[in-house]
Amino acid sequence: MKVWVYLVVDLLVFLYSSHAEKVPLANFMNGKKWRERWSDSGSSSWDLSRLELGACDDTSSSQPNGWVRSDVINTGPATRIELTATFTARDCSSFSGGSYCRHDFDVYAHQSETQYWGLAPDPNNSPPGTYSKIGTLNATKLWTSFVNKTQNVQTFSLILENSKPYVYLALHYNGGCLAVQSILVEYFRCADMTLPSTLVQLRATVAPANNSINVSGACAPNSKQVSGAGDLYGYCQSDGEWSSGLFSGECQCDAGHQNTTTGGGGAECQACHVGTYKAIAGDLGCTGCPNNSAAMETGSTGCTCVSGFYRKSGESNNNTCTGPPTAPTSLDTNFLNDSVVTLSWSLPNNTGGRSDVYYRVECFTCNGNSIVCVKACGGTVTQHGTSARVSGLSAFTYYMFRVYARNGVSDEAERGGQEAEFAKLVIQTHDAVPGKPEITAVEKVGLTHVRVIWKLLKPNGIITSYELKYHVTGKSANEKAVTINATRATVDIDRDKGYQFRVRARTRLGYGPFSDPVGLQAGQTSSSSSSPLVIATSVLGAVPVLVILLVAANLSVIKRLGSGNFGHVDKAMAYGIPGFPGQVTVAVKTLKASADEKDKTDFLAELNLMKSLRPHPHVVRLIGCCTRQAGELSSTNIEFQVANHLAIILEYLPYGDLLGYLRRSRGHEDWYCSGDLRPPSRLVSKDMVKFAWMIADGMAFLAANKDYINLDLYNDELYANFDAA
């Protein structure tokens, strides 16, 4: 009889499923010589030099009894081990194997509390019970040809006794031709993993010999235990699998993390990728950012709105970021008269992605030429959807309307510095009968003449004429009437009688109401009503020159025309100037805030000189002045205040200085030119001669005044009016 045995040991870990681990304790396999780990005993003789453990006794006349035993196997923490053998057997019918030829052999194990320093007990000479039979390796696949040996694989389990971690194996041969290629010894262990369904993290645990055991766990990183779900534990089964239906407790991923299956069949709370977010802890996964928002970092709990888009206060991270709407479209009037206008408009082209669009209407009063519109109109706005009715307006007045489309994020957009868009419409209300004039002065001129001066704050249209009526006090039946086109009139009276005066204005629609009557008693030289204007006279020889003292509140600045060493010149609108119904465009010369006392003295000297001059067609006309405090000038586009309460009000010449006028007439742009209007046509030689004569005429007038000396004259000191004069 000849026996060949082979043994190799290597400790590796093999994963047999997504949850179970099989931990090898010993691996006896081809590649190493038999004698290194095994020894023989019994009546058989063994060939220890072969690489395969085999026995083939075909000549014995008695039952073979051959034993081979392993060295120690330390089972460590295992409670049960499994032995998997790979072996071959020759078909007894294919050769003369004798009457004891078999296709199987038995496997035994000896368990010990201690490790033997020498060989394990000899199973052939040991007391009964020293080795216990594990099972029989029975070949079901037999070979008949040496070139085609079919292998058999068979597995046995061995439940280990308590306190006996050292195991020795033995193989019992009873006949036949058998060979063992390998014997693998291993135990089951439940792998370290996180249960996907509960996110309970369980540590690696040695599988029990039978049934299952309770293993306490903890929440996976970046997760929290669900309140009221019970203690955290799972069950490790004897096959090394974690029970999928038997567990306790539950964890949920934190905000910014989601439950993600790992390669080993477990799970983890993985941070949300860039561009996704998760707002709260729970079972939900990360989701893509809503429209117009972005998450720039991993693990985001929300998405930030991109530039130009916002969330309304109270909206959550799940809401789409939206923008403010664009301006309404098709703004127009549906109805217009002297005091009421009805506006309508259409939806904006872009509502910002929202449905909560609403509108706001603003109304402003404009100056006479509708360029400056800054004062709230004071009308009553009644809005309904995409229309509005504005009432309480003044007749024959320019108004500007702004209609804003707004939605739930308009306030957030404005706080973020984004200006709201609006549609704009400028209209002029229809004319009406004039308002009630106010007589500002009644004064005697000589013994039998009276000059009456009035103003009209609400012309409500183009004034065609004024009607001044007057009568002797107490004799209204004999009232006289005078029709004039100016805001002043001189009438004849009896020198020793008192009179009552009243005046009304007229437009194309008829007369308006009379002013309150103003009386002049017998012997009285003047009378006036309360007025922001003060009328005074400056006498040059025997010719009176009227100078109007204006308060600053009667001026509304439009724009700055230029600046000098110590003063500014601005374009402005003046209100309530006698002889100029309604409002008139003027030029206002003022001192700078930094002007010193010498500048103020020079300014007053210039004013006094102009007050002393008679009006002349080729010298800029002095309209009025301001020499005492009475409020600030009204303005929106430049900072303006009357320094030291001094201002000179001059007639406004819209074509600007002559130098710029001449350059523009030749097609050249002149940045310095202060004029609003352009020359109507190219100039010819006749125009130049006319200009020269007008300049000479004006200079001759000034030279005749003994108080005026002109040291130089430049073409940028000459100005052109509406008729190029």
GROMACS .gro file of C-alpha atoms in nm, residues 536-540 543-549 604-615 622 624-625 627 648 705:
model
   30
  536ALA     CA    1  -4.077  14.834  -0.586
  537THR     CA    2  -3.960  15.109  -0.818
  538SER     CA    3  -3.620  15.246  -0.901
  539VAL     CA    4  -3.625  15.590  -1.058
  540LEU     CA    5  -3.370  15.688  -1.319
  543VAL     CA    6  -3.841  15.717  -1.581
  544PRO     CA    7  -3.949  15.449  -1.331
  545VAL     CA    8  -3.790  15.105  -1.371
  546LEU     CA    9  -3.997  14.819  -1.226
  547VAL     CA   10  -3.793  14.564  -1.029
  548ILE     CA   11  -3.963  14.246  -0.903
  549LEU     CA   12  -3.833  14.106  -0.577
  604LEU     CA   13  -2.476  14.353  -0.528
  605ALA     CA   14  -2.293  14.622  -0.726
  606GLU     CA   15  -2.372  14.435  -1.048
  607LEU     CA   16  -2.738  14.403  -0.943
  608ASN     CA   17  -2.767  14.773  -0.857
  609LEU     CA   18  -2.613  14.867  -1.191
  610MET     CA   19  -2.860  14.650  -1.384
  611LYS     CA   20  -3.147  14.793  -1.180
  612SER     CA   21  -3.042  15.141  -1.288
  613LEU     CA   22  -3.054  15.058  -1.660
  614ARG     CA   23  -3.360  15.117  -1.870
  615PRO     CA   24  -3.474  14.814  -2.073
  622LEU     CA   25  -3.327  14.209  -1.572
  624GLY     CA   26  -3.617  14.040  -1.091
  625CYS     CA   27  -3.397  13.960  -0.796
  627THR     CA   28  -3.218  13.982  -0.175
  648ILE     CA   29  -3.037  13.787  -1.012
  705ASN     CA   30  -2.463  15.527  -1.906
   0.00000   0.00000   0.00000
